[in-house]
CSV table of C-alpha atoms in Angstrom, one decimal:
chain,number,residue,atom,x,y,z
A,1,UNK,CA,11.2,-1.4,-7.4
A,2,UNK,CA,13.7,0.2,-5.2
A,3,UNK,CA,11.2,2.6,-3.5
A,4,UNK,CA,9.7,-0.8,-2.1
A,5,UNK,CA,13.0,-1.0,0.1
A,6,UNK,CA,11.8,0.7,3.4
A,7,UNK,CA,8.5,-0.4,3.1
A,8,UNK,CA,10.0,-4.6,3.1
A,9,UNK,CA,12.5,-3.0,6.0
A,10,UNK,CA,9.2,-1.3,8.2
A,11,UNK,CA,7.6,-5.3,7.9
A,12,UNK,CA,11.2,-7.2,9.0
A,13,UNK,CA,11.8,-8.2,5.4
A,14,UNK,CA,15.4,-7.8,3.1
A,15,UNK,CA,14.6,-7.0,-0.5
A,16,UNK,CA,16.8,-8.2,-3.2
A,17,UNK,CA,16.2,-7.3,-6.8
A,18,UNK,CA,18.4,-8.8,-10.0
A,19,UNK,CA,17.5,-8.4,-13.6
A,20,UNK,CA,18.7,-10.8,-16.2
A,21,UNK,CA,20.5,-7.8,-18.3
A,22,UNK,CA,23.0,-7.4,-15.8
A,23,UNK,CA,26.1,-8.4,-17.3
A,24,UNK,CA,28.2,-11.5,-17.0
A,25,UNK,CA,26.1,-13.4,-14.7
A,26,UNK,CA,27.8,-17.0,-13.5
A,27,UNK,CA,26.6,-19.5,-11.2
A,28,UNK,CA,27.5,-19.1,-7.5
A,29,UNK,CA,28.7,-23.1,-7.3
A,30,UNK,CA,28.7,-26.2,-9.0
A,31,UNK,CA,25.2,-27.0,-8.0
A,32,UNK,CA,23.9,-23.8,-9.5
A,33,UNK,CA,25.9,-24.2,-12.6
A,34,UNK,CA,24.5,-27.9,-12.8
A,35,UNK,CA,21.0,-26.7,-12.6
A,36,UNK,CA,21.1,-23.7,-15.1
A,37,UNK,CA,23.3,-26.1,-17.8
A,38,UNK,CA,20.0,-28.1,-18.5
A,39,UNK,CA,18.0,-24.7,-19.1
A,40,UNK,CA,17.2,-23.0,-22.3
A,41,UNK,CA,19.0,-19.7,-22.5
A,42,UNK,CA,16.2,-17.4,-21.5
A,43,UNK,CA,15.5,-19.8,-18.6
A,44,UNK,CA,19.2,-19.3,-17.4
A,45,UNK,CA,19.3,-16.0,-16.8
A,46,UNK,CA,16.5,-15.8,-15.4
A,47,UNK,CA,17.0,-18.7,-12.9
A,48,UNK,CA,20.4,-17.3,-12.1
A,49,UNK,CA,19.3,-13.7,-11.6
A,50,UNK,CA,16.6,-15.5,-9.1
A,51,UNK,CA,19.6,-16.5,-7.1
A,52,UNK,CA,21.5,-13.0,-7.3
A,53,UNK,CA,18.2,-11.5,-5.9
A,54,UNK,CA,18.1,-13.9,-2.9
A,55,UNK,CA,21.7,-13.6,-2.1
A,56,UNK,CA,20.9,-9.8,-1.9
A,57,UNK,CA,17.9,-10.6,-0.4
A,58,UNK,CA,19.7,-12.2,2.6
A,59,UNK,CA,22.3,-9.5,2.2
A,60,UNK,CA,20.0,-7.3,3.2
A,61,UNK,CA,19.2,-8.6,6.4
A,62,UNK,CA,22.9,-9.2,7.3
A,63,UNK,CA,23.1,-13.0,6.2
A,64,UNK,CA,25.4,-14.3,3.7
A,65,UNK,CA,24.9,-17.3,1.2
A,66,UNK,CA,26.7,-19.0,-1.3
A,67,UNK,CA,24.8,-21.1,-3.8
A,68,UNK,CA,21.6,-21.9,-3.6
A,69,UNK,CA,20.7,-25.3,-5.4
A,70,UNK,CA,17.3,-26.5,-5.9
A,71,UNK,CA,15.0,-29.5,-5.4
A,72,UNK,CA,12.6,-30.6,-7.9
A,73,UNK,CA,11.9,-26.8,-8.9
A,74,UNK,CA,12.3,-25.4,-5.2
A,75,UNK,CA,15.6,-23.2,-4.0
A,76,UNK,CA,17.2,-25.2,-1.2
A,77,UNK,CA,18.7,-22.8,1.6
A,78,UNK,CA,21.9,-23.3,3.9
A,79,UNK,CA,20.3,-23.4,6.9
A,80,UNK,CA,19.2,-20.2,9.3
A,81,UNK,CA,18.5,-18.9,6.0
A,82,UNK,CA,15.5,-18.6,3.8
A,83,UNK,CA,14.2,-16.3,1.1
A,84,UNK,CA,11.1,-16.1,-1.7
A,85,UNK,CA,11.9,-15.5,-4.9
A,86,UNK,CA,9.7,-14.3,-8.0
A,87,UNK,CA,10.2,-13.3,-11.7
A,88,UNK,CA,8.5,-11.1,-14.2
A,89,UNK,CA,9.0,-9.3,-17.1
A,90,UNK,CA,13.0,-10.1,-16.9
A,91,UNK,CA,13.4,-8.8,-13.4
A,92,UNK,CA,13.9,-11.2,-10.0
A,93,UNK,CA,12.8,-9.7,-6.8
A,94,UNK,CA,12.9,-11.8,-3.7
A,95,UNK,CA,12.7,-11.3,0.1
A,96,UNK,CA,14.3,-12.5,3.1
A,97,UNK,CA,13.5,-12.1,6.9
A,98,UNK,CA,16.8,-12.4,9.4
A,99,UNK,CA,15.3,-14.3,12.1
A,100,UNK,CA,12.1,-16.3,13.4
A,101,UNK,CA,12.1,-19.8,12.3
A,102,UNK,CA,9.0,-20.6,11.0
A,103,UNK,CA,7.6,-17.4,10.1
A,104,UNK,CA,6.5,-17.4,6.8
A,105,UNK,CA,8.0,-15.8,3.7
A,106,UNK,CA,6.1,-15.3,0.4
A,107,UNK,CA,6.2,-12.6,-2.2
A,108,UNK,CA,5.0,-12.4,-6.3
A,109,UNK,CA,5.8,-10.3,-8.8
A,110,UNK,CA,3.6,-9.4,-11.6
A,111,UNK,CA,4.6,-7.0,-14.5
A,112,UNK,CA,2.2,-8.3,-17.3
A,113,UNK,CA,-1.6,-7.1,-15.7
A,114,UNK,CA,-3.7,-10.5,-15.9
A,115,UNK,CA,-7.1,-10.1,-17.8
A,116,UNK,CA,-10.4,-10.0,-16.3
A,117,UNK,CA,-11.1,-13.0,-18.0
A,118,UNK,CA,-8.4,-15.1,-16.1
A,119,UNK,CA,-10.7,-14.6,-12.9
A,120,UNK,CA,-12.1,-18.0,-13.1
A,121,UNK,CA,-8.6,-19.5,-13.0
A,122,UNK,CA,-8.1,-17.5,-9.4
A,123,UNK,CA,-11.1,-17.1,-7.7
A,124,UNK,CA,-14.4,-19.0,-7.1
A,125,UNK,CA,-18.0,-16.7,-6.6
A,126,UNK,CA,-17.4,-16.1,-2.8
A,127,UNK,CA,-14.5,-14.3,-4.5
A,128,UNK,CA,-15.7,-12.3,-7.1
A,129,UNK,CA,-17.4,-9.5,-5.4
A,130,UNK,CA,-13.7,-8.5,-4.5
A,131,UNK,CA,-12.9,-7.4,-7.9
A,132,UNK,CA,-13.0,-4.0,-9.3
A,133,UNK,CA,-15.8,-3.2,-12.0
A,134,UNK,CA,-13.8,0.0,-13.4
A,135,UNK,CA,-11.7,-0.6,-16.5
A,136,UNK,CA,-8.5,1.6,-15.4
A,137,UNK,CA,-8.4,0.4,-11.7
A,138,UNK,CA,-4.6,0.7,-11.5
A,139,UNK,CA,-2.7,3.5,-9.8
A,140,UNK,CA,1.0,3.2,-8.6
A,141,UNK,CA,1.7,3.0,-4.7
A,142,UNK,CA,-0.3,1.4,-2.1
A,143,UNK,CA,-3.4,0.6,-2.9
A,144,UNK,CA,-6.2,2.2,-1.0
A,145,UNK,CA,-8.1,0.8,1.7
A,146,UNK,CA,-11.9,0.1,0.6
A,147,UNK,CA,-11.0,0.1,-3.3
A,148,UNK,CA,-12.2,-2.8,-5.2
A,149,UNK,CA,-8.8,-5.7,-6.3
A,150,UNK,CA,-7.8,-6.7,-9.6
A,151,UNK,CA,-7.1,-9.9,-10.8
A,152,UNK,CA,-3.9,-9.4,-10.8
A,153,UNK,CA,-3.7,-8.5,-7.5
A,154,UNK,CA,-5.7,-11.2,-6.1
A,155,UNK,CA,-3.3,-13.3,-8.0
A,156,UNK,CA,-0.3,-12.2,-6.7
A,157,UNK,CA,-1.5,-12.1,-2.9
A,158,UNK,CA,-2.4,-15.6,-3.5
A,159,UNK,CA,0.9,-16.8,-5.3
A,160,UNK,CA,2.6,-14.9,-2.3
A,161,UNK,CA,0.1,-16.8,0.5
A,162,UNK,CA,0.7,-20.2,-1.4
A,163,UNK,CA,4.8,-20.1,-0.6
A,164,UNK,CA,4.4,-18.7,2.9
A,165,UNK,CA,1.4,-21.5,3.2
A,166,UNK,CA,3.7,-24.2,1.8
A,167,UNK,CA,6.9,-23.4,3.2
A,168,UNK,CA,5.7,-23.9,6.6
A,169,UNK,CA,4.2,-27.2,6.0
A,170,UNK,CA,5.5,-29.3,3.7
A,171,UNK,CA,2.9,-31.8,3.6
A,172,UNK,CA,0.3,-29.3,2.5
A,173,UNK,CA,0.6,-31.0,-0.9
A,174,UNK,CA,-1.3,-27.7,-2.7
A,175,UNK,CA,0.3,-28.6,-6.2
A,176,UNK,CA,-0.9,-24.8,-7.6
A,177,UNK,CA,-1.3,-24.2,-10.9
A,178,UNK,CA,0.7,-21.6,-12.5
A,179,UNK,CA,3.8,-22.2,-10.3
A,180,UNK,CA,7.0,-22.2,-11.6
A,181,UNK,CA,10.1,-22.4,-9.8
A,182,UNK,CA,10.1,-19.6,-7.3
A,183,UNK,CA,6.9,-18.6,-8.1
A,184,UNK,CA,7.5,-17.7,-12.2
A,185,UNK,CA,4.2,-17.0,-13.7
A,186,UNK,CA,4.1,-16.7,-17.4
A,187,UNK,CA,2.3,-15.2,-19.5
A,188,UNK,CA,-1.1,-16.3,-19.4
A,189,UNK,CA,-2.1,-19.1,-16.9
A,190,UNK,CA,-1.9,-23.0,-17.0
A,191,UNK,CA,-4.7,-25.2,-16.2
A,192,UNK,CA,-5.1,-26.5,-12.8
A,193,UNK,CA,-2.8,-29.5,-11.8
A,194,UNK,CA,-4.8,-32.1,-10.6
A,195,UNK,CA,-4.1,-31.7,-6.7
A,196,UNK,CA,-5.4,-28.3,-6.5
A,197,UNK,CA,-5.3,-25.0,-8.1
A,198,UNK,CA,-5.0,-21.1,-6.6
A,199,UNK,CA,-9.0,-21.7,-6.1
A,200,UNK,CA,-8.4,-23.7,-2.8
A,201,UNK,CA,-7.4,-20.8,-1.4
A,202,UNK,CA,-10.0,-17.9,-0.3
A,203,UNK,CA,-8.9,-14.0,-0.1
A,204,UNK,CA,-10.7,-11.6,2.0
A,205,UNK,CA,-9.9,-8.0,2.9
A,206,UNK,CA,-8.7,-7.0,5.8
A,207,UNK,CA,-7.5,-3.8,7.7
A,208,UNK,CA,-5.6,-1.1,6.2
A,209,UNK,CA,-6.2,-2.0,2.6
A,210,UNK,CA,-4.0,-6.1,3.3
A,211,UNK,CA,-5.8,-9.0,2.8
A,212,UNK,CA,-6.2,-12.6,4.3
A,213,UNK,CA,-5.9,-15.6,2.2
A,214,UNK,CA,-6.9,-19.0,4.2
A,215,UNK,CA,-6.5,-22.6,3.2
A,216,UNK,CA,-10.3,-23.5,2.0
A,217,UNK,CA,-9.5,-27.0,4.2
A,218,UNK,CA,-8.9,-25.2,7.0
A,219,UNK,CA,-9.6,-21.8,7.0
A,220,UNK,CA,-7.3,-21.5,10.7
A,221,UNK,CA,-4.1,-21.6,8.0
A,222,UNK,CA,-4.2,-18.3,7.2
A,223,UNK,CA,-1.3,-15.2,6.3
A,224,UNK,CA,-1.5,-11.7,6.3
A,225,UNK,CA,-0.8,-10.1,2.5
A,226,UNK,CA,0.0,-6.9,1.1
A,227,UNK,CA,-0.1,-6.0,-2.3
A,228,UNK,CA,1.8,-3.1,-3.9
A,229,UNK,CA,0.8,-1.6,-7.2
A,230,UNK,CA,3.7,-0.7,-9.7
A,231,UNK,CA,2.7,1.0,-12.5
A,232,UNK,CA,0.1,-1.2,-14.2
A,233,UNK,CA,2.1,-4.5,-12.6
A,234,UNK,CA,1.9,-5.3,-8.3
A,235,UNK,CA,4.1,-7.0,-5.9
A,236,UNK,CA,2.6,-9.1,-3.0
A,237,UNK,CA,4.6,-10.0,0.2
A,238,UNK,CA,3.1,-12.2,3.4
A,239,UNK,CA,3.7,-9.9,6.6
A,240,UNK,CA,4.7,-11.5,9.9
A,241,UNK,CA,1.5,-13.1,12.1
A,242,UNK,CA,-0.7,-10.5,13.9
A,243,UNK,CA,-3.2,-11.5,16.4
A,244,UNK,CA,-5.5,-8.5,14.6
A,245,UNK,CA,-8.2,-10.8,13.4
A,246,UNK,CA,-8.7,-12.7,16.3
A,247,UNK,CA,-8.3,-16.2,18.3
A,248,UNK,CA,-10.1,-18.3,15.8
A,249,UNK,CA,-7.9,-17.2,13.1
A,250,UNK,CA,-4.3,-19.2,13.4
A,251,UNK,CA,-2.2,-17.3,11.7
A,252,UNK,CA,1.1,-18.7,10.7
């Protein structure tokens, strides 16, 4: 996970990364402590080494930040400072940009490959021509431009999207499936909730082997995702906007 660290830096981003061995973690404040009491004991360390990741996160891009309570299931930031968080497997990565209000932050982390069967739950059949036929597809590093995506992939640059998507507008009112707080995908995937699923959103390739994921409503809502294969798991991050695909495509 390290060896992401200068790619994140080349794109603006801070990379934080926490695992929930590390020994004697503790709440950064009363809020924190409040949250985690309530949580089974997997739960807690993995919700507190969500928030080590972010404060490392930020660290990384010369902010600093104390607690960081939640809302419903959402992190709550001081303000001037943001960061996404995702878990997997017992690690906690997150990101953080230093400045740009606005610009949207997303990543996902995904350890445990998805199977192909789980394609329904992610894409729809404008979709599925994306996905790679070969049984071994994965390879560690970048993927290469041209090569056909997982599901796992397309999952994570969607989970990534969704955040950045949400996080600038609120009122978006997605309601994904498979969202826990931060991001957390379990094993497996949960059914749809009833105000939409990761199927509203549409994924399309784009240049240099990133992709595009667009709000099916309004397909102008779009972010700019790469995805980052490690071992047989990937990482997805949203990159900041580029103009590269063009004035009908508002990229936020």
């Amino acid at each position: 996970m390290s060896a992401l660290r200068p790619l994140l830096a080349a794109a603006g981003l801070g990379l934080g990364i926490a695992t929930v061995r590390e020994p004697g973690p503790r709440p950064a404040g009363p809020a924190e402590a409040a949250a985690a009491a309530s949580m089974p004991a997997r739960r807690r360390l993995e919700f507190l080494a969500g928030r080590r990741a972010a404060r490392r996160a930020l660290r990384a891009v010369g902010l600093d930040c104390g607690e960081i309570p939640r809302s419903g299931r959402l992190p709550v930031f001081p303000p001037g400072r943001a960061a996404s968080i995702s878990h997997s497997a017992g690690i906690a990565v997150a990101v953080a940009r230093a400045a740009g209000p606005g610009l949207p932050l997303g990543c996902d982390l995904e350890l445990r490959p998805l199977p192909r069967a789980a394609a329904r739950l992610v894409l729809r059949e404008d979709e599925e021509e994306l996905l790679d036929d070969r049984d071994e597809p994965f390879h560690a590093g970048s993927r290469p431009t041209g090569a056909g995506w997982t599901v796992t992939e397309l999952f994570s640059a969607k989970e990534a999207a969704w955040k950045a998507l949400a996080g600038t507008d609120p009122g978006l009112g997605l309601g994904l499936a498979c969202l826990g707080e931060a991001g957390e995908t379990p094993q497996g995937l949960r059914p749809a909730r009833p105000t939409g699923s990761l199927r509203d959103l549409r994924v399309g390739p784009a240049e240099d082997g990133l992709c595009v994921v667009r709000l099916r409503a309004d397909p102008a809502r779009a972010v700019r995702v790469r995805v980052v294969r490690i071992g047989t798991g990937v990482f997805g991050y949203v990159l900041r906007p580029s103009p590269s695909l063009g004035p009908s495509a508002a990229l936020i």
